[in-house]
Each structure stands twice: as structure tokens, then as C-alpha cells.
Amino acid sequence: MSPRLAWSIVAGVCLGVAGLHVACIDQFGWFRDELYYFACGKHLAWGYVDHPPAVAALAAFASRWLGDSLSALRAPAVLLGAVTTLCSVLLAHRLGARSVGLVLTAAGVSLSPTFLFVFHTLSMNSLEPLLWTAFCCLLLEVGRAPTFGRHALLGLALGLGLLTKHSMAFLAFASVVAWVLAGRGRSLFTRGFALTLGLGFVLVLPHLVWQLHHGLPALEFYANAQSQKMVRMSPLGFVVAQITLAGPGNLPLWLSGLVGLTLVRDDPAARALGLSYLVLLGLLVVLGAKAYYLLPFYPVLFAGGGASLERWAARRALRRLPQMAGVVAVGLGAATTPLALPILEVQRTVAWGRRLGLAPPKAERAELGALPQHFADMFGWPELVRAVARARDALPEGDRASVQVIVTNYGEAGAVDRFGPALGLPRALSPHNSYHGWGTPREDGPVLLVLAKDARLDPNALFERVELVGEHDAEYAMPYERGLRIYSCRGWKRPARVVWAELKRFI
């Protein structure tokens, strides 16, 4: 395969996958987190309870220039997927790939089921793989030929990564340890790396100031998530989960990348990339982190795998290795695509998942329904808002203009804020994460309170008068979003601001 043909195939893969995203971009509906990030984009700040500001800025940009539709919000995610693929292919080229290795790298990123979903919905995870891959690519260049320009770009990637997701700190820590293990520790104490750290710190400083000014809510959020929400996996379970997350068909590719990078002898900077993965793996297992926290590193291993397989194929006995890896990646990648993108109707999606016997690793303790959570959280939102609007319309005419809507989580609140204005509903109030600080209930006026049927919160403990005025169900939604009840409430038994402080949920 000639280099020109390889690059043509890479371009075709990027365009083809982008076209697939566009074809099913609004097949199911808004994802829960997208509703929240859309709302964050309407409340721009240097920080939020549970994430840095980058994703909110991206959502605000999409809303300002592309519109408020679901396809407009997701357009940046689709573009980020194509750019991440190209960045990983460029890294493979810098690692020595010239033909088939470039194609394998593009196939690995593009056909990974988790990456297909990540680049289909807008979230922090849409931007994170690009910044991690760019950081590693720049670190490779700094290790081979350090210049102040490259160090500055490395600092830029570090700062933007931290403004996207706090887990960028894990990559930075792992990279430092890996450089020491690769025999490059002394080079960390240079003016170039001082520039890198300084620039990264300056970029993230406004976010740190915001966190300090608001009492470090991220620490409370992470502590609560660890103790109340996340499923702690065994070390073996964490490792096995990587196979599913990166894509079963990509196992030969990323294992080849890990072996090829870690064992390379004449390029310490490349060896440090492989060692970084091992350090990250150990660190995240010890911390009990979610299995997908390691996901943004896989484009680096795909690049290393493409370069390694192409290099090994020079030996006659191994010349078929790239083709075999490609067949496995494309075959299993195509088979798992319906589990990552909403290209089939719901019942066929459920049946296909059962037939393959595959399911994403369970990262949270919540009960699951027929659909996996990443699909289930796309159902029921407009219907919920219409149910709230019907409950509002059932109130006495004099109460409708002053009604307040209180919901329990940011998905429901984001849905009310996204679909409610067209129905004349006010902005939602919720004690969940950043919504808690965006508004406090008034003491006067009726309240429409939306609760799950098995909610621990008793509306009669909060209000003098409570009446059930509506219900909402969505067949394919998460179980805790089914059977919701809508109450008309009046007369706070205690000051609303006191109750609101007690209801705060950072998780």
C-alpha cells in the first residue's frame, strides 16, 4: 500500500464515519448530560460543581452559531471525532507508520464502539481524547527535539486538558513517572518544562480561583460519587473492562501498541508513552476510578499499534499481521456499531445486544432497563416536560404565571429548560450539582414538584398542602426516570432557603 493510498483511505474513513453520525444524529433524542451541558452553556462561568468550563463553552458556541437543535449541539462532537482520528494518525506517522499502519490507526479510533458514542454526543469526553492525544504527540516531539515552541504547545495542551476534565492531571502525573522510568527524568528539570508547567497553570488558574471561591465543590462531588454512585471494580474487572471499552476488535491493535512502545530501545520518548499507560492503569485501579477514565489514552496505543504492526510486517513470518488485525478490527467494529450509535430501532437494538452478548461495563449503581444507560438516557425528556405543562395548566388560572418547577436531577432540569420555554414553563429549579446554585425557590407561590415514585423525599414533610396532579412514564428510559409523579405543593413548612441547603446533592 502506497502512502498516498493510505492517506486517501484515512480521509475516507473520517468522512464516512462523520456521515454515519449525521445520518442518525437525532434518531433517539437528547442525552441526559447534553441537556445539562446545554444549560451550563446558558450559565457560562469559569467552573461548575462537577466539571471545568470547556464543555459549557463549546455548548454555548454551538448554540450561538449553529442553533439550539440537537444536531447543532452534536456537530462539534462529530468534528472532534474526525480531528481526533487525524491526530492519532499523525502520531502513528511520527512513530514510523507510513502506509497500512496509518489505516489501522484510523480504523481503531473510528470503529471503537465507545468512541463512536463519545463523538456522537457532546460532553467533556468528546474533547478529552483529542487533548490527550495531542499532549502525547507533543511530549514525543519534546522528548526527541525539545524547543521552547514545542514546550509552549505542550503547556497549552495541558492547560486546555485541565479546563476540559480534571483527569488530565492523571495523564500529566503518569507522564512524569514514565519519563523517569524511561531514563529521561533529568530533562524534567529544565526551563522548557518550567514553561510547560507555567503555561498550563496560568490557563487553569481562573478555574482554580472559581473552585476556591465556591468552597471547592468538585472535591465534595468526587467524594460523594466515589462513596454513593460509582461501582468499585476489582483490578481484574478493571482490566477486562478495557477490552469492551476500547472495542473487542481493537484488542490486537492496542496490545501491539503497548508492547511495541514499551519495548522500543532506541527511542526513550516513545517508550515513555507505553510506560505512561501502565502507570495510568495502576493509578486508576488503586484510586478505584471508573474504567472509562483510561479511554482517552487509547488513540495513542492505536497509533503505536499501527506503527508496530507495520514495522513487524517487514519480517516475512509476520507480514500478514497488519491484515489480520485489520480484519478483526473492522469485522468486530462493524458488529458492535449498533450498540454504540442509534442506527437501529429500539427493539432491534435490544435484540442485537442480546445476540452479541455484549454490554458496556456498569460504572454506576443505578438499576438498568432493557436498553443500556447511554441509550436509555435519550428517552422521555420532551414527554416529561409536556406532562409538567399539563399539570401547570390544571392549576387555577391565577397560579399559573407564578408557578415554580422543582425537579430532582440535572437531566430533568435540563429538559425543562430546553423544552419548557416553548410551553410557557419557567426555568427549572433543582438541588443537583450546578443547578443548586442557579436558583433558590421562592417562599410564595405554588410549586410543581417532580419525584420518582420510590423517592425518599416526602413532599408532605416539606409542604402544608400536597396534591398529586400528574404522572409521567417513558418505556425505554432508565428505571429511575419511569413512573415519575408530579405534585402540586403549597406552603413551605420551613423557610425555603433552609430546605434548599439541606436538599443539595453534589453527586
mmCIF file of N, CA and C in Angstrom, residues 313-397:
data_model
loop_
_atom_site.group_PDB
_atom_site.id
_atom_site.type_symbol
_atom_site.label_atom_id
_atom_site.label_comp_id
_atom_site.label_asym_id
_atom_site.label_seq_id
_atom_site.Cartn_x
_atom_site.Cartn_y
_atom_site.Cartn_z
ATOM 1 N N ALA A 313 5.727 -6.270 10.228
ATOM 2 C CA ALA A 313 5.368 -6.924 8.970
ATOM 3 C C ALA A 313 6.530 -6.976 7.995
ATOM 4 N N ALA A 314 7.597 -6.250 8.272
ATOM 5 C CA ALA A 314 8.783 -6.321 7.418
ATOM 6 C C ALA A 314 9.434 -7.697 7.493
ATOM 7 N N ARG A 315 9.177 -8.413 8.598
ATOM 8 C CA ARG A 315 9.668 -9.789 8.705
ATOM 9 C C ARG A 315 8.709 -10.711 7.957
ATOM 10 N N ARG A 316 9.273 -11.597 7.203
ATOM 11 C CA ARG A 316 8.440 -12.423 6.329
ATOM 12 C C ARG A 316 7.409 -13.235 7.110
ATOM 13 N N ALA A 317 7.809 -13.748 8.248
ATOM 14 C CA ALA A 317 6.907 -14.591 9.029
ATOM 15 C C ALA A 317 5.730 -13.814 9.607
ATOM 16 N N LEU A 318 5.868 -12.497 9.687
ATOM 17 C CA LEU A 318 4.825 -11.681 10.319
ATOM 18 C C LEU A 318 4.131 -10.747 9.333
ATOM 19 N N ARG A 319 4.362 -10.950 8.048
ATOM 20 C CA ARG A 319 3.883 -9.978 7.070
ATOM 21 C C ARG A 319 2.354 -9.897 6.994
ATOM 22 N N ARG A 320 1.650 -10.917 7.472
ATOM 23 C CA ARG A 320 0.187 -10.907 7.439
ATOM 24 C C ARG A 320 -0.442 -10.286 8.691
ATOM 25 N N LEU A 321 0.376 -9.928 9.658
ATOM 26 C CA LEU A 321 -0.161 -9.407 10.917
ATOM 27 C C LEU A 321 -1.055 -8.179 10.729
ATOM 28 N N PRO A 322 -0.624 -7.169 9.974
ATOM 29 C CA PRO A 322 -1.490 -5.991 9.818
ATOM 30 C C PRO A 322 -2.842 -6.322 9.194
ATOM 31 N N GLN A 323 -2.837 -7.181 8.174
ATOM 32 C CA GLN A 323 -4.100 -7.545 7.545
ATOM 33 C C GLN A 323 -5.018 -8.277 8.516
ATOM 34 N N MET A 324 -4.437 -9.185 9.318
ATOM 35 C CA MET A 324 -5.246 -9.924 10.288
ATOM 36 C C MET A 324 -5.836 -8.981 11.335
ATOM 37 N N ALA A 325 -5.014 -8.063 11.836
ATOM 38 C CA ALA A 325 -5.506 -7.099 12.822
ATOM 39 C C ALA A 325 -6.593 -6.216 12.222
ATOM 40 N N GLY A 326 -6.417 -5.844 10.963
ATOM 41 C CA GLY A 326 -7.412 -5.009 10.306
ATOM 42 C C GLY A 326 -8.740 -5.718 10.126
ATOM 43 N N VAL A 327 -8.694 -6.987 9.743
ATOM 44 C CA VAL A 327 -9.929 -7.760 9.572
ATOM 45 C C VAL A 327 -10.685 -7.874 10.894
ATOM 46 N N VAL A 328 -9.953 -8.155 11.968
ATOM 47 C CA VAL A 328 -10.585 -8.278 13.287
ATOM 48 C C VAL A 328 -11.190 -6.940 13.712
ATOM 49 N N ALA A 329 -10.431 -5.848 13.534
ATOM 50 C CA ALA A 329 -10.908 -4.529 13.958
ATOM 51 C C ALA A 329 -12.147 -4.108 13.179
ATOM 52 N N VAL A 330 -12.109 -4.274 11.865
ATOM 53 C CA VAL A 330 -13.240 -3.846 11.039
ATOM 54 C C VAL A 330 -14.448 -4.756 11.259
ATOM 55 N N GLY A 331 -14.209 -6.071 11.317
ATOM 56 C CA GLY A 331 -15.316 -7.009 11.489
ATOM 57 C C GLY A 331 -16.062 -6.813 12.795
ATOM 58 N N LEU A 332 -15.334 -6.844 13.904
ATOM 59 C CA LEU A 332 -15.984 -6.672 15.203
ATOM 60 C C LEU A 332 -16.452 -5.232 15.411
ATOM 61 N N GLY A 333 -15.722 -4.275 14.828
ATOM 62 C CA GLY A 333 -16.160 -2.885 14.936
ATOM 63 C C GLY A 333 -17.505 -2.674 14.267
ATOM 64 N N ALA A 334 -17.678 -3.251 13.083
ATOM 65 C CA ALA A 334 -18.964 -3.130 12.390
ATOM 66 C C ALA A 334 -20.072 -3.832 13.166
ATOM 67 N N ALA A 335 -19.742 -4.980 13.768
ATOM 68 C CA ALA A 335 -20.750 -5.735 14.516
ATOM 69 C C ALA A 335 -21.229 -4.992 15.751
ATOM 70 N N THR A 336 -20.338 -4.239 16.383
ATOM 71 C CA THR A 336 -20.707 -3.546 17.624
ATOM 72 C C THR A 336 -21.226 -2.124 17.400
ATOM 73 N N THR A 337 -21.176 -1.648 16.172
ATOM 74 C CA THR A 337 -21.633 -0.279 15.896
ATOM 75 C C THR A 337 -23.087 -0.032 16.307
ATOM 76 N N PRO A 338 -24.025 -0.979 16.078
ATOM 77 C CA PRO A 338 -25.408 -0.720 16.516
ATOM 78 C C PRO A 338 -25.571 -0.592 18.024
ATOM 79 N N LEU A 339 -24.567 -1.023 18.791
ATOM 80 C CA LEU A 339 -24.622 -0.869 20.243
ATOM 81 C C LEU A 339 -24.038 0.467 20.684
ATOM 82 N N ALA A 340 -23.443 1.194 19.751
ATOM 83 C CA ALA A 340 -22.823 2.483 20.065
ATOM 84 C C ALA A 340 -23.580 3.651 19.458
ATOM 85 N N LEU A 341 -24.157 3.447 18.288
ATOM 86 C CA LEU A 341 -24.900 4.500 17.601
ATOM 87 C C LEU A 341 -26.348 4.060 17.400
ATOM 88 N N PRO A 342 -27.292 4.979 17.463
ATOM 89 C CA PRO A 342 -28.710 4.628 17.290
ATOM 90 C C PRO A 342 -29.083 4.463 15.823
ATOM 91 N N ILE A 343 -28.530 3.437 15.203
ATOM 92 C CA ILE A 343 -28.796 3.220 13.783
ATOM 93 C C ILE A 343 -29.934 2.228 13.559
ATOM 94 N N LEU A 344 -30.343 1.520 14.617
ATOM 95 C CA LEU A 344 -31.461 0.594 14.538
ATOM 96 C C LEU A 344 -32.601 1.110 15.405
ATOM 97 N N GLU A 345 -33.807 0.617 15.149
ATOM 98 C CA GLU A 345 -34.912 0.946 16.044
ATOM 99 C C GLU A 345 -34.674 0.275 17.398
ATOM 100 N N VAL A 346 -35.416 0.682 18.403
ATOM 101 C CA VAL A 346 -35.122 0.277 19.777
ATOM 102 C C VAL A 346 -35.138 -1.234 19.955
ATOM 103 N N GLN A 347 -36.194 -1.893 19.513
ATOM 104 C CA GLN A 347 -36.304 -3.332 19.746
ATOM 105 C C GLN A 347 -35.186 -4.103 19.058
ATOM 106 N N ARG A 348 -34.808 -3.662 17.880
ATOM 107 C CA ARG A 348 -33.708 -4.328 17.185
ATOM 108 C C ARG A 348 -32.378 -4.070 17.885
ATOM 109 N N THR A 349 -32.225 -2.888 18.467
ATOM 110 C CA THR A 349 -31.011 -2.599 19.230
ATOM 111 C C THR A 349 -30.899 -3.527 20.425
ATOM 112 N N VAL A 350 -32.005 -3.704 21.156
ATOM 113 C CA VAL A 350 -32.011 -4.603 22.312
ATOM 114 C C VAL A 350 -31.704 -6.032 21.875
ATOM 115 N N ALA A 351 -32.349 -6.484 20.811
ATOM 116 C CA ALA A 351 -32.139 -7.852 20.336
ATOM 117 C C ALA A 351 -30.705 -8.067 19.865
ATOM 118 N N TRP A 352 -30.133 -7.073 19.191
ATOM 119 C CA TRP A 352 -28.758 -7.201 18.701
ATOM 120 C C TRP A 352 -27.771 -7.286 19.857
ATOM 121 N N GLY A 353 -27.996 -6.509 20.889
ATOM 122 C CA GLY A 353 -27.128 -6.575 22.053
ATOM 123 C C GLY A 353 -27.178 -7.932 22.717
ATOM 124 N N ARG A 354 -28.380 -8.500 22.827
ATOM 125 C CA ARG A 354 -28.504 -9.830 23.427
ATOM 126 C C ARG A 354 -27.842 -10.888 22.565
ATOM 127 N N ARG A 355 -27.962 -10.729 21.255
ATOM 128 C CA ARG A 355 -27.360 -11.715 20.356
ATOM 129 C C ARG A 355 -25.844 -11.718 20.472
ATOM 130 N N LEU A 356 -25.253 -10.535 20.591
ATOM 131 C CA LEU A 356 -23.797 -10.451 20.712
ATOM 132 C C LEU A 356 -23.323 -10.784 22.119
ATOM 133 N N GLY A 357 -24.207 -10.637 23.098
ATOM 134 C CA GLY A 357 -23.813 -10.889 24.483
ATOM 135 C C GLY A 357 -22.853 -9.858 25.021
ATOM 136 N N LEU A 358 -22.932 -8.643 24.479
ATOM 137 C CA LEU A 358 -22.032 -7.571 24.909
ATOM 138 C C LEU A 358 -22.825 -6.476 25.601
ATOM 139 N N ALA A 359 -22.216 -5.900 26.624
ATOM 140 C CA ALA A 359 -22.796 -4.754 27.326
ATOM 141 C C ALA A 359 -21.663 -3.919 27.865
ATOM 142 N N PRO A 360 -21.830 -2.590 27.884
ATOM 143 C CA PRO A 360 -20.774 -1.745 28.448
ATOM 144 C C PRO A 360 -20.595 -2.045 29.923
ATOM 145 N N PRO A 361 -19.366 -1.890 30.458
ATOM 146 C CA PRO A 361 -19.149 -2.113 31.887
ATOM 147 C C PRO A 361 -20.047 -1.208 32.717
ATOM 148 N N LYS A 362 -20.623 -1.765 33.776
ATOM 149 C CA LYS A 362 -21.502 -0.985 34.639
ATOM 150 C C LYS A 362 -20.656 -0.126 35.556
ATOM 151 N N ALA A 363 -20.728 1.195 35.373
ATOM 152 C CA ALA A 363 -19.904 2.117 36.150
ATOM 153 C C ALA A 363 -20.650 2.723 37.327
ATOM 154 N N GLU A 364 -22.004 2.637 37.303
ATOM 155 C CA GLU A 364 -22.796 3.233 38.368
ATOM 156 C C GLU A 364 -23.723 2.182 38.964
ATOM 157 N N ARG A 365 -24.269 2.478 40.145
ATOM 158 C CA ARG A 365 -25.068 1.517 40.882
ATOM 159 C C ARG A 365 -26.524 1.484 40.459
ATOM 160 N N ALA A 366 -26.942 2.405 39.627
ATOM 161 C CA ALA A 366 -28.345 2.505 39.250
ATOM 162 C C ALA A 366 -28.800 1.263 38.497
ATOM 163 N N GLU A 367 -30.075 0.905 38.706
ATOM 164 C CA GLU A 367 -30.679 -0.216 38.002
ATOM 165 C C GLU A 367 -30.794 0.112 36.516
ATOM 166 N N LEU A 368 -30.595 -0.899 35.674
ATOM 167 C CA LEU A 368 -30.689 -0.711 34.234
ATOM 168 C C LEU A 368 -31.991 -1.295 33.710
ATOM 169 N N GLY A 369 -32.426 -0.801 32.558
ATOM 170 C CA GLY A 369 -33.609 -1.318 31.904
ATOM 171 C C GLY A 369 -33.233 -2.166 30.704
ATOM 172 N N ALA A 370 -34.131 -2.214 29.713
ATOM 173 C CA ALA A 370 -33.877 -3.023 28.528
ATOM 174 C C ALA A 370 -32.718 -2.474 27.710
ATOM 175 N N LEU A 371 -32.604 -1.155 27.659
ATOM 176 C CA LEU A 371 -31.524 -0.512 26.920
ATOM 177 C C LEU A 371 -30.360 -0.202 27.848
ATOM 178 N N PRO A 372 -29.129 -0.207 27.331
ATOM 179 C CA PRO A 372 -28.004 0.272 28.145
ATOM 180 C C PRO A 372 -28.192 1.749 28.468
ATOM 181 N N GLN A 373 -27.530 2.212 29.519
ATOM 182 C CA GLN A 373 -27.790 3.560 30.020
ATOM 183 C C GLN A 373 -27.523 4.633 28.980
ATOM 184 N N HIS A 374 -26.497 4.442 28.129
ATOM 185 C CA HIS A 374 -26.164 5.507 27.186
ATOM 186 C C HIS A 374 -27.257 5.703 26.139
ATOM 187 N N PHE A 375 -28.110 4.697 25.922
ATOM 188 C CA PHE A 375 -29.275 4.879 25.059
ATOM 189 C C PHE A 375 -30.522 5.240 25.867
ATOM 190 N N ALA A 376 -30.707 4.593 27.009
ATOM 191 C CA ALA A 376 -31.907 4.842 27.815
ATOM 192 C C ALA A 376 -32.026 6.307 28.211
ATOM 193 N N ASP A 377 -30.883 6.947 28.446
ATOM 194 C CA ASP A 377 -30.910 8.353 28.858
ATOM 195 C C ASP A 377 -31.218 9.307 27.710
ATOM 196 N N MET A 378 -31.609 8.769 26.551
ATOM 197 C CA MET A 378 -32.049 9.608 25.439
ATOM 198 C C MET A 378 -33.574 9.634 25.303
ATOM 199 N N PHE A 379 -34.275 8.945 26.200
ATOM 200 C CA PHE A 379 -35.719 8.800 26.040
ATOM 201 C C PHE A 379 -36.493 9.515 27.146
ATOM 202 N N GLY A 380 -37.635 10.066 26.759
ATOM 203 C CA GLY A 380 -38.618 10.541 27.715
ATOM 204 C C GLY A 380 -38.583 12.006 28.073
ATOM 205 N N TRP A 381 -37.586 12.758 27.624
ATOM 206 C CA TRP A 381 -37.447 14.138 28.090
ATOM 207 C C TRP A 381 -38.537 15.073 27.581
ATOM 208 N N PRO A 382 -38.827 15.136 26.294
ATOM 209 C CA PRO A 382 -39.912 16.040 25.859
ATOM 210 C C PRO A 382 -41.258 15.651 26.464
ATOM 211 N N GLU A 383 -41.483 14.337 26.614
ATOM 212 C CA GLU A 383 -42.744 13.874 27.185
ATOM 213 C C GLU A 383 -42.877 14.299 28.654
ATOM 214 N N LEU A 384 -41.764 14.252 29.382
ATOM 215 C CA LEU A 384 -41.781 14.706 30.774
ATOM 216 C C LEU A 384 -42.179 16.176 30.859
ATOM 217 N N VAL A 385 -41.606 16.986 30.005
ATOM 218 C CA VAL A 385 -41.891 18.426 30.045
ATOM 219 C C VAL A 385 -43.347 18.690 29.671
ATOM 220 N N ARG A 386 -43.867 17.945 28.723
ATOM 221 C CA ARG A 386 -45.282 18.120 28.372
ATOM 222 C C ARG A 386 -46.193 17.729 29.541
ATOM 223 N N ALA A 387 -45.790 16.695 30.296
ATOM 224 C CA ALA A 387 -46.574 16.304 31.471
ATOM 225 C C ALA A 387 -46.560 17.408 32.524
ATOM 226 N N VAL A 388 -45.411 18.042 32.710
ATOM 227 C CA VAL A 388 -45.327 19.164 33.652
ATOM 228 C C VAL A 388 -46.198 20.322 33.170
ATOM 229 N N ALA A 389 -46.186 20.575 31.864
ATOM 230 C CA ALA A 389 -47.009 21.663 31.320
ATOM 231 C C ALA A 389 -48.498 21.375 31.519
ATOM 232 N N ARG A 390 -48.903 20.123 31.367
ATOM 233 C CA ARG A 390 -50.313 19.773 31.602
ATOM 234 C C ARG A 390 -50.686 19.984 33.070
ATOM 235 N N ALA A 391 -49.751 19.626 33.967
ATOM 236 C CA ALA A 391 -50.004 19.847 35.394
ATOM 237 C C ALA A 391 -50.119 21.341 35.692
ATOM 238 N N ARG A 392 -49.296 22.144 35.042
ATOM 239 C CA ARG A 392 -49.386 23.601 35.215
ATOM 240 C C ARG A 392 -50.735 24.119 34.725
ATOM 241 N N ASP A 393 -51.183 23.596 33.585
ATOM 242 C CA ASP A 393 -52.444 24.067 33.015
ATOM 243 C C ASP A 393 -53.647 23.680 33.873
ATOM 244 N N ALA A 394 -53.477 22.652 34.712
ATOM 245 C CA ALA A 394 -54.575 22.223 35.585
ATOM 246 C C ALA A 394 -54.703 23.091 36.832
ATOM 247 N N LEU A 395 -53.716 23.943 37.080
ATOM 248 C CA LEU A 395 -53.766 24.840 38.234
ATOM 249 C C LEU A 395 -54.786 25.951 37.999
ATOM 250 N N PRO A 396 -55.272 26.575 39.063
ATOM 251 C CA PRO A 396 -56.128 27.757 38.883
ATOM 252 C C PRO A 396 -55.415 28.812 38.037
ATOM 253 N N GLU A 397 -56.155 29.502 37.226
ATOM 254 C CA GLU A 397 -55.553 30.436 36.271
ATOM 255 C C GLU A 397 -54.650 31.457 36.940
#
